[in-house]
Coordinates of C-alpha atoms in Angstrom, one line a residue:
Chain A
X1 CA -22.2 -22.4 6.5
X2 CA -24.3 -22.6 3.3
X3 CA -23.0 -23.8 0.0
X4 CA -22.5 -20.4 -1.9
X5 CA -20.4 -18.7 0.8
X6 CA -18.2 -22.1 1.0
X7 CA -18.0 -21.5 -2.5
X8 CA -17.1 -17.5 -2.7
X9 CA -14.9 -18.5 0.5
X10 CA -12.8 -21.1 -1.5
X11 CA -12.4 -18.5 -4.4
X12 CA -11.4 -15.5 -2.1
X13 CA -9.0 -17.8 -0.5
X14 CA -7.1 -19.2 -3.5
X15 CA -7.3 -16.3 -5.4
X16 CA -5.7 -14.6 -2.7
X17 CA -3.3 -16.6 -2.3
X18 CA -2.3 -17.0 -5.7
X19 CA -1.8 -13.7 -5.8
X20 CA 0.1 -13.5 -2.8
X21 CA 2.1 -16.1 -4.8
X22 CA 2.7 -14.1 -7.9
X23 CA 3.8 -11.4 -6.1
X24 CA 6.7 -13.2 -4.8
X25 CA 7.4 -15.0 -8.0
X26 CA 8.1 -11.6 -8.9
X27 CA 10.5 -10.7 -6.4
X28 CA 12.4 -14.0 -6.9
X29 CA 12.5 -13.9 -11.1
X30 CA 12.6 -9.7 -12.6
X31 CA 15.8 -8.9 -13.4
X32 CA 16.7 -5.9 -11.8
X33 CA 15.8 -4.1 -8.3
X34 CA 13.0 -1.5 -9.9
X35 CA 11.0 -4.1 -12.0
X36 CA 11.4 -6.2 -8.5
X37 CA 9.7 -3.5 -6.4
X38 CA 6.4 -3.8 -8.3
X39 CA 5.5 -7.9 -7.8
X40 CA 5.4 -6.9 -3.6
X41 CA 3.5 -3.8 -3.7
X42 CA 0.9 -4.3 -6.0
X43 CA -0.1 -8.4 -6.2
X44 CA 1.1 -9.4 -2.8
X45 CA -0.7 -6.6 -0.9
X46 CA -4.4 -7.7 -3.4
X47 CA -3.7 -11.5 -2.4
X48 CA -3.8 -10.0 1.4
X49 CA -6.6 -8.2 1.2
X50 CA -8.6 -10.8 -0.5
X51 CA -7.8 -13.1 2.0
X52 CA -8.9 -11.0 4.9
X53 CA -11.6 -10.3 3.4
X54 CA -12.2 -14.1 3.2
X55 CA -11.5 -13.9 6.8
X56 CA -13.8 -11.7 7.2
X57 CA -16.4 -13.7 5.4
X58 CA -15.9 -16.5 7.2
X59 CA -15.9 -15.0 10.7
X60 CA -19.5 -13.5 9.8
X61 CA -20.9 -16.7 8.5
X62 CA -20.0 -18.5 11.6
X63 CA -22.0 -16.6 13.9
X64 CA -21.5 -13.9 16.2
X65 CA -22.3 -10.8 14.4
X66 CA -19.9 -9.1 11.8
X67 CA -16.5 -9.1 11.6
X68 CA -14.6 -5.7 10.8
X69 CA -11.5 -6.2 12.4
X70 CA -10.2 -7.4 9.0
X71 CA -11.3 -3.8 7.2
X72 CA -9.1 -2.6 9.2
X73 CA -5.4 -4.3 8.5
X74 CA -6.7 -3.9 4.5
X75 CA -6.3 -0.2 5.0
X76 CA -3.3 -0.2 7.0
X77 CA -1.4 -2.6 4.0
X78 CA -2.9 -0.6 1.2
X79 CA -2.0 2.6 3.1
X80 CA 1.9 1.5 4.5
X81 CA 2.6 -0.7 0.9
X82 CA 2.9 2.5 -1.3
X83 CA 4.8 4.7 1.2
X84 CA 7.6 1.6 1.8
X85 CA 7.7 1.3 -1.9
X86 CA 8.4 4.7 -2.5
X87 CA 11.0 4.8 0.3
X88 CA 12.8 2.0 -1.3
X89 CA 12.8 3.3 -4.6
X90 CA 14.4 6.6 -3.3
X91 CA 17.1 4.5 -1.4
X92 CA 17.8 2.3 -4.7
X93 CA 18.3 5.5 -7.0
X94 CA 20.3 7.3 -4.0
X95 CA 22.5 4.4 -4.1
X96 CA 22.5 4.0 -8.0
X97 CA 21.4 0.7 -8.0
X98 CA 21.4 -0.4 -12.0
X99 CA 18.4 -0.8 -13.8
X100 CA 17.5 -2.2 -17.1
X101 CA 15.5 0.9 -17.8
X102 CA 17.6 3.1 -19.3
X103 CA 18.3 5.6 -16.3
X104 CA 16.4 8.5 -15.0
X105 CA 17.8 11.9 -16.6
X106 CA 17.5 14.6 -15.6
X107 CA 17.1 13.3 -12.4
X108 CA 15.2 15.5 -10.2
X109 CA 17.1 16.9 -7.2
X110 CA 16.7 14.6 -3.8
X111 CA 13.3 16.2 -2.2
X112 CA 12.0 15.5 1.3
X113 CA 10.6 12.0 2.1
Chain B
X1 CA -10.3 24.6 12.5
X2 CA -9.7 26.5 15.9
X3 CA -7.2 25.5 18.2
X4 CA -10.5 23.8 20.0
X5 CA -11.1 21.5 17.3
X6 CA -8.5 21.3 14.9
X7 CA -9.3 19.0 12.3
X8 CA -13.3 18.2 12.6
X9 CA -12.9 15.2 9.9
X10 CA -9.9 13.2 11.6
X11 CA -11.8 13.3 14.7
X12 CA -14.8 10.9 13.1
X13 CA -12.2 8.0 11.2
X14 CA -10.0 8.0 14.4
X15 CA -13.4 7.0 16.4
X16 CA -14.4 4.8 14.0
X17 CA -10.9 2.9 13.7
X18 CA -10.6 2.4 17.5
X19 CA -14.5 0.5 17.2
X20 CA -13.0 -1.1 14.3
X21 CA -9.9 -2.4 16.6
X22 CA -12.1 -3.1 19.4
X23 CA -14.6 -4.8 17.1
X24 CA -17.3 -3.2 19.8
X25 CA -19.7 -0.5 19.4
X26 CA -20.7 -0.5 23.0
X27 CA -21.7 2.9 24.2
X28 CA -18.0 3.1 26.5
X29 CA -16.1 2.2 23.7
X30 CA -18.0 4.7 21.1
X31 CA -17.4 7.5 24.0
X32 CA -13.9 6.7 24.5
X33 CA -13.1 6.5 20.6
X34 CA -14.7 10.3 20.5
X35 CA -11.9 11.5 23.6
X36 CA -9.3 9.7 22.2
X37 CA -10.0 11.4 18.3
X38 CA -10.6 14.7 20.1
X39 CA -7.5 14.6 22.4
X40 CA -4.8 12.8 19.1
X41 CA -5.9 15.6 16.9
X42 CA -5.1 18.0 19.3
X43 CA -1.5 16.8 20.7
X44 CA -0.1 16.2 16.9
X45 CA -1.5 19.5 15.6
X46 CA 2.2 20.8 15.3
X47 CA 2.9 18.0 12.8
X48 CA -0.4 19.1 10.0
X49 CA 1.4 22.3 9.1
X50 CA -1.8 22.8 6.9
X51 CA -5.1 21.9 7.2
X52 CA -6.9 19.4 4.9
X53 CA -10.4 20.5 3.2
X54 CA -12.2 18.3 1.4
X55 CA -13.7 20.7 -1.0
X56 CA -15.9 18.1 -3.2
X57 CA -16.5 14.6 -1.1
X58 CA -18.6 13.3 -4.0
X59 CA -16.0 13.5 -6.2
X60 CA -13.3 11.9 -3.7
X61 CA -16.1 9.0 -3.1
X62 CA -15.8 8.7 -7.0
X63 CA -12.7 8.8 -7.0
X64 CA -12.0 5.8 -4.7
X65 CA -14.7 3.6 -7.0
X66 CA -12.1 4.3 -10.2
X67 CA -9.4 3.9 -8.3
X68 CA -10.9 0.4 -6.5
X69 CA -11.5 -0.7 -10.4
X70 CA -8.1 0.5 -11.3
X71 CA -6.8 -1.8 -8.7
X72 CA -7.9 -5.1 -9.5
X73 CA -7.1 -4.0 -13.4
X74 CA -3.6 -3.0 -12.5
X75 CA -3.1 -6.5 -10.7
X76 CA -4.4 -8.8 -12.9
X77 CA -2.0 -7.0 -15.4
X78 CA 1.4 -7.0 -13.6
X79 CA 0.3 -10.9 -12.6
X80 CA 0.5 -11.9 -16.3
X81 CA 3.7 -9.7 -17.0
X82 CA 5.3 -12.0 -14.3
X83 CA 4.7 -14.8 -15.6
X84 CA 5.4 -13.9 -18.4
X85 CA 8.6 -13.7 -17.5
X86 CA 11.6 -10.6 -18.0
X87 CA 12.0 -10.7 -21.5
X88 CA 8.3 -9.2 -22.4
X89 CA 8.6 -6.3 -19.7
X90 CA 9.8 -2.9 -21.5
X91 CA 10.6 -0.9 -17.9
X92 CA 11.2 3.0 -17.9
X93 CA 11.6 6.0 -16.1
X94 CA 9.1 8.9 -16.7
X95 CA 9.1 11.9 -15.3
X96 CA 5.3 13.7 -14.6
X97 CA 5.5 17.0 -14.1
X98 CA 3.0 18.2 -11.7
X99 CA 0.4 20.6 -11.3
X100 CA -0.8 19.7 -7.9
X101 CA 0.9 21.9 -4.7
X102 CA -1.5 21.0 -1.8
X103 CA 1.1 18.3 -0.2
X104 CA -1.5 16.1 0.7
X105 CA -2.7 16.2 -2.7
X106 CA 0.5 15.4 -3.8
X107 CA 1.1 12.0 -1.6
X108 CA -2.5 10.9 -2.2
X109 CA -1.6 11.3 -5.8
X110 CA 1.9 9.3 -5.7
X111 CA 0.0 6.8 -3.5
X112 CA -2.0 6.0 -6.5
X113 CA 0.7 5.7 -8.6
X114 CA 2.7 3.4 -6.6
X115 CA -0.8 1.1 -6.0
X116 CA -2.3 1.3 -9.7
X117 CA -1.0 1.5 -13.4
X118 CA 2.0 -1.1 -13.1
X119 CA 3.7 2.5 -11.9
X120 CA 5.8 3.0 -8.7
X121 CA 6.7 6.5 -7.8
X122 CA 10.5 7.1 -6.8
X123 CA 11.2 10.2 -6.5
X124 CA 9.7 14.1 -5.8
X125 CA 11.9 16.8 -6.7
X126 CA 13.1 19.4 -4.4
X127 CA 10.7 22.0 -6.2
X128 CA 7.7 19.5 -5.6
X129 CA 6.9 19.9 -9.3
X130 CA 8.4 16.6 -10.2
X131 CA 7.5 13.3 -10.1
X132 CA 9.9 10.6 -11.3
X133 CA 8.1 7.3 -11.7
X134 CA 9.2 3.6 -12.8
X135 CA 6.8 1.7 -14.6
X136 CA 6.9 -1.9 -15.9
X137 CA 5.7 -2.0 -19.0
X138 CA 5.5 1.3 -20.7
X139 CA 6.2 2.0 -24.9
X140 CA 4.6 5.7 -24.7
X141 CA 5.8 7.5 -21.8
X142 CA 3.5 10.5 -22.9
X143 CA 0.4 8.0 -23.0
X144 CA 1.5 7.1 -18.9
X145 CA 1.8 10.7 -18.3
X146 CA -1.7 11.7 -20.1
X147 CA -3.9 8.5 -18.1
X148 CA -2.5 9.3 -14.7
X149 CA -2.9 13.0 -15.4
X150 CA -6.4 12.9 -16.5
X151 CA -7.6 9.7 -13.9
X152 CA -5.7 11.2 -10.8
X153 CA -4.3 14.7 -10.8
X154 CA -8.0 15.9 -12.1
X155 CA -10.4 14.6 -9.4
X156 CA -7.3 14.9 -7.0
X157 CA -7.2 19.1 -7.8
X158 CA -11.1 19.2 -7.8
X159 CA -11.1 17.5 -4.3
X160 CA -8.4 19.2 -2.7
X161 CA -7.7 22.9 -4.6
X162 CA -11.4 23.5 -6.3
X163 CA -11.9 24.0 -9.5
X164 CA -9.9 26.1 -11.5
X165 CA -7.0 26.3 -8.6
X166 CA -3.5 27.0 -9.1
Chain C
X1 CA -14.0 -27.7 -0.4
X2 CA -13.1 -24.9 2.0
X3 CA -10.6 -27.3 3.3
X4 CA -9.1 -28.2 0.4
X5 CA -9.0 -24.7 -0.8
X6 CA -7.2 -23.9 2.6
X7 CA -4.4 -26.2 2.0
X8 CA -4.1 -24.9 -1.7
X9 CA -4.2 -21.6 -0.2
X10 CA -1.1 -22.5 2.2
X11 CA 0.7 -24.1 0.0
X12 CA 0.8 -21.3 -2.5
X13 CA 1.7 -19.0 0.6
X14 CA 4.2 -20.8 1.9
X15 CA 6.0 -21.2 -1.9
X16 CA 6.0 -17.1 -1.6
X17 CA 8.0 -17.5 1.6
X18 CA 10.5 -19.8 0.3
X19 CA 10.5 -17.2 -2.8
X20 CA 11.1 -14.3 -0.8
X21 CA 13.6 -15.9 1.5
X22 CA 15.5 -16.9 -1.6
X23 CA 15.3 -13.2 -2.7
X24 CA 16.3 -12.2 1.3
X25 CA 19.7 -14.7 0.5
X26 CA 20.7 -13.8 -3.1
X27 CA 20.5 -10.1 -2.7
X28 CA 22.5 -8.6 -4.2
X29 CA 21.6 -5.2 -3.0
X30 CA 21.0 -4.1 0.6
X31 CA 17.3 -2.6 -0.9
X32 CA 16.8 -5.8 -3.0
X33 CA 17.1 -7.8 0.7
X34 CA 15.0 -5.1 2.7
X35 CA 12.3 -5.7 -0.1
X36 CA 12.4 -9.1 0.9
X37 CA 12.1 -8.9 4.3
X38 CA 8.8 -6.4 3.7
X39 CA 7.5 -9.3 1.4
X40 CA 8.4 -11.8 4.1
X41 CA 6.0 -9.9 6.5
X42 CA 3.5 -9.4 4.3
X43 CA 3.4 -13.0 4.0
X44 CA 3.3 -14.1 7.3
X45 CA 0.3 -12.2 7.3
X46 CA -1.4 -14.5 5.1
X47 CA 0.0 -17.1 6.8
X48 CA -1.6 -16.5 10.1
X49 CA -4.9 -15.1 8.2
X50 CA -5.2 -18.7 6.6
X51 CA -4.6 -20.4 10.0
X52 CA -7.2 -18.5 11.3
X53 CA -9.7 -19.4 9.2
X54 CA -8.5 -22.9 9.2
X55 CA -8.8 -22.6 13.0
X56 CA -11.9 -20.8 12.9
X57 CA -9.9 -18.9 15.9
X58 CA -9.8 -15.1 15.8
X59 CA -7.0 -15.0 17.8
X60 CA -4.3 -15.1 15.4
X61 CA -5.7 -12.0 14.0
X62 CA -4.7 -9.4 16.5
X63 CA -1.0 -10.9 16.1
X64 CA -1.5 -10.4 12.5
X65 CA -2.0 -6.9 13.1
X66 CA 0.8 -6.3 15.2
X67 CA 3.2 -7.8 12.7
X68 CA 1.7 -5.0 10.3
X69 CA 2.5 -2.5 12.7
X70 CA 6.1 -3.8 13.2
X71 CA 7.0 -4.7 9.7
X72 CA 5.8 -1.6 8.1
X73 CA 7.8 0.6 10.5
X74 CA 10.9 -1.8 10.6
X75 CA 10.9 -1.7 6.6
X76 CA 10.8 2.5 6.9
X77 CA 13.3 2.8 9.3
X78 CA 15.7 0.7 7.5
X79 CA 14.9 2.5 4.1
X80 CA 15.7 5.7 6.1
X81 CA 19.1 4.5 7.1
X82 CA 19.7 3.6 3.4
X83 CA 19.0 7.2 2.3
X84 CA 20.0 9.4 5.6
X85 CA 23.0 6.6 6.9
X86 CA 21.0 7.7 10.3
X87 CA 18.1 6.8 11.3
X88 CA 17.0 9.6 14.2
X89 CA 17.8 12.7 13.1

């Protein structure tokens, strides 16, 4: 493995998981339910994808061909992490969770998932 | 989009994702990736009650460059306003009001929110002309309502409704 | 360097679990816990994706993608039960 990709691999890695990190950190520390829905959605599901794309670096550097396989769980997070978040959100305001926001109103009528 | 061939575009990406699974492209696999996007299609037509058109791809490959930048901006902002800690963040509830009806358009559209500006969408309402969203750190709800308006909903009506629809 | 960035790498990941299973203890809401639980997941994820590299074995990616699969439709189906207090309708 050459020198530059150890490098980019080493960045992609920590970065990733630094993210992974914040987005946790997040979860643990915002005050109320809404403001901890965004760490987990957003920053935890970039830390994953930059460390599958590492994995997917590294994989190709090491022989065999390319790797893809990892293109492919990146999608499925960035396509499942929105649709959870959303279906949370709708079960925190159906069961009036508080918020530091000051509350939605009007609130729009409960609509299909 | 006959009953032969129902939706010509899924057929493609679900061939492509089973080589992707497979991490193969040997002539067997490519063959049976085609069956298997031909027959899926087919057996879950009753669940696409409409079907998708892509009337400008350009402007959806466009689209997913802003919306890749718009990412790694949106993240590297809701990073710092963690650590910064609670007492910086100024949370709210804003409502968009839409001017999107394709429902796909529409999903694509609160996926994007929930993924980019420090935003998640909560709720659609019953009308689908509403969209009640939650951001993190938001002093001029109008502002919010303008960018995802003019990044989003724009391209997102171009792609799926042509120009001048609705 | 790659190793050492490894081990950084799990460190940090495995702080996210703790934080998340501190999040999955405290509550206080049944949403708060179920948005733990999806971190969780997401987590383990990384987990596995850093042992594989670490491992250089690509075996640990195809449970990787079956905890996806799981964790993404265990978090829906309990958000479901939240909103509907059903879950097949």
């Amino acid at each position: 493995m050459s020198p530059a990709i150890e490098v980019l691999l080493s960045l992609l890695v920590v970065a990733g998981a630094a993210f992974t990190f914040i987005g946790s950190l997040g979860l643990a520390r915002l005050p109320d339910f809404y403001t901890r829905l965004h760490g987990p959605t957003k920053a935890t599901t970039v830390g994953v994808g930059c460390l599958l794309v590492a994995s997917s670096v590294a994989f190709s550097a090491s022989g065999d061909g390319l790797s893809l396989k990892e293109v492919l769980i990146s999608m499925f997070l960035f396509i499942t992490a929105p649709i959870s978040a959303h279906l949370l959100a709708k079960a925190a305001l159906h069961q009036c969770l508080p918020s530091v926001a000051p509350g939605p109103d009007p609130r729009p009528g409960d609509g299909p998932a | 989009m006959n009953a032969w061939l129902p939706h010509p575009v899924v057929t493609p990406v679900l061939a492509i994702l089973w080589l992707l699974l497979n991490d193969s492209a040997a002539p067997g696999q490519i063959i049976l990736g085609l069956v298997l996007g031909w027959v899926i299609p087919r057996l879950t037509v009753a669940f696409w009650p409409e079907p998708v058109r892509i009337l400008a791809p350009g402007r959806l490959l466009r689209l997913a460059g802003v919306f890749l930048c718009d990412v790694v901006a949106a993240n590297l902002a809701v990073a710092r306003l963690i650590l910064a800690g609670p007492a910086r963040l100024r949370p709210a509830f804003v409502i968009v009001p839409l001017d999107l009806s394709h429902d796909i358009a529409i999903s694509l559209l609160a996926n994007a929110i929930c993924l980019v500006p420090g935003t998640v969408s909560a709720q659609l309402s019953a009308d689908h002309r509403q969209l009640l969203v939650h951001a993190l750190d938001c002093d001029d709800p109008l502002q919010l309502i303008a960018t995802i308006k003019l990044r989003y909903e724009a391209p997102l009506q171009a792609i799926f409704e042509g120009e001048g629809a609705c | 360097m790659l190793n050492m960035a490894l081990t950084i790498a799990l460190s940090l990941v495995t702080g996210a679990c703790a934080l998340s299973f501190f999040r999955l203890l405290r509550g206080p809401s049944a949403p708060d816990r179920i948005l733990a639980l999806d971190t969780l997941y997401i987590n383990a994820i990384a987990l596995l994706v850093l042992v594989g590299i670490l491992q250089a074995s690509p075996h640990y990616f195809e449970i990787a993608v079956l905890i996806a699969l799981m964790g993404f439709v265990g978090t829906v189906s309990l958000a479901k039960f939240l909103l509907r207090g059903d879950i097949i309708e």
